[in-house]
Amino acid sequence: MHPRGDFRETVPALRHQGFIGPIGVISSSPGDPYFQSLEEYGADFRIDKSEIDPTAIEFILREYLPD
């Protein structure tokens, strides 16, 4: 993966390599128009960097990891 690539490059590359787990995109600007088509690139969710806290991480883990 290119170190400066964004999700529009890295998520399809991960899916192409066979990764089937959930992929989340963390960004400081999730309101940008291209985030509206997030699923088209193979990502499952997005979250703003400002929302990252222990509660958000716990929710994500509970939502996407098996018990």
Short mmCIF file of C-alpha atoms in Angstrom, two decimals:
data_model
loop_
_atom_site.label_atom_id
_atom_site.label_comp_id
_atom_site.label_asym_id
_atom_site.label_seq_id
_atom_site.Cartn_x
_atom_site.Cartn_y
_atom_site.Cartn_z
CA MET A 1 0.00 0.00 0.00
CA HIS A 2 1.17 3.49 -0.80
CA PRO A 3 1.93 5.40 2.44
CA ARG A 4 0.03 8.46 1.22
CA GLY A 5 -2.80 6.53 -0.43
CA ASP A 6 -6.33 7.00 0.80
CA PHE A 7 -9.16 4.55 1.28
CA ARG A 8 -10.16 4.77 -2.38
CA GLU A 9 -6.90 2.98 -3.21
CA THR A 10 -6.16 0.90 -0.12
CA VAL A 11 -9.58 -0.63 0.57
CA PRO A 12 -10.04 -2.04 -2.96
CA ALA A 13 -6.45 -3.35 -2.81
CA LEU A 14 -7.17 -5.13 0.48
CA ARG A 15 -10.38 -6.64 -0.93
CA HIS A 16 -8.53 -7.69 -4.09
CA GLN A 17 -5.99 -9.52 -1.92
CA GLY A 18 -8.86 -11.47 -0.35
CA PHE A 19 -9.46 -9.64 2.93
CA ILE A 20 -13.11 -10.22 3.89
CA GLY A 21 -13.18 -8.68 7.38
CA PRO A 22 -14.68 -5.31 8.22
CA ILE A 23 -12.78 -2.22 7.12
CA GLY A 24 -13.34 1.16 8.71
CA VAL A 25 -12.13 4.52 7.49
CA ILE A 26 -10.95 7.08 10.03
CA SER A 27 -10.71 10.63 8.73
CA SER A 28 -10.66 14.21 9.89
CA SER A 29 -13.07 15.11 7.09
CA PRO A 30 -15.65 12.31 6.68
CA GLY A 31 -18.14 14.82 5.28
CA ASP A 32 -16.23 15.06 2.00
CA PRO A 33 -18.39 13.99 -0.96
CA TYR A 34 -16.36 10.89 -1.82
CA PHE A 35 -17.13 9.45 1.63
CA GLN A 36 -20.78 9.24 0.56
CA SER A 37 -19.85 6.36 -1.77
CA LEU A 38 -17.72 4.59 0.85
CA GLU A 39 -19.37 1.21 0.31
CA GLU A 40 -18.54 1.29 -3.41
CA TYR A 41 -14.88 1.02 -2.44
CA GLY A 42 -15.49 -1.93 -0.10
CA ALA A 43 -15.34 -0.15 3.26
CA ASP A 44 -17.88 -0.91 5.96
CA PHE A 45 -17.98 2.27 8.05
CA ARG A 46 -16.39 5.66 8.58
CA ILE A 47 -15.67 7.64 11.70
CA ASP A 48 -14.34 11.13 12.32
CA LYS A 49 -10.99 11.35 14.11
CA SER A 50 -12.61 13.64 16.67
CA GLU A 51 -15.05 10.84 17.60
CA ILE A 52 -12.33 8.35 18.51
CA ASP A 53 -12.53 7.68 22.22
CA PRO A 54 -12.81 4.53 24.35
CA THR A 55 -16.61 4.40 23.92
CA ALA A 56 -16.40 4.58 20.13
CA ILE A 57 -13.69 1.94 19.99
CA GLU A 58 -15.70 -0.36 22.26
CA PHE A 59 -18.79 0.06 20.05
CA ILE A 60 -16.83 -0.72 16.89
CA LEU A 61 -15.26 -3.80 18.45
CA ARG A 62 -18.61 -5.09 19.73
CA GLU A 63 -20.26 -4.44 16.36
CA TYR A 64 -17.67 -6.10 14.16
CA LEU A 65 -15.93 -8.78 16.24
CA PRO A 66 -17.55 -12.10 17.13
CA ASP A 67 -18.19 -12.78 20.81
#
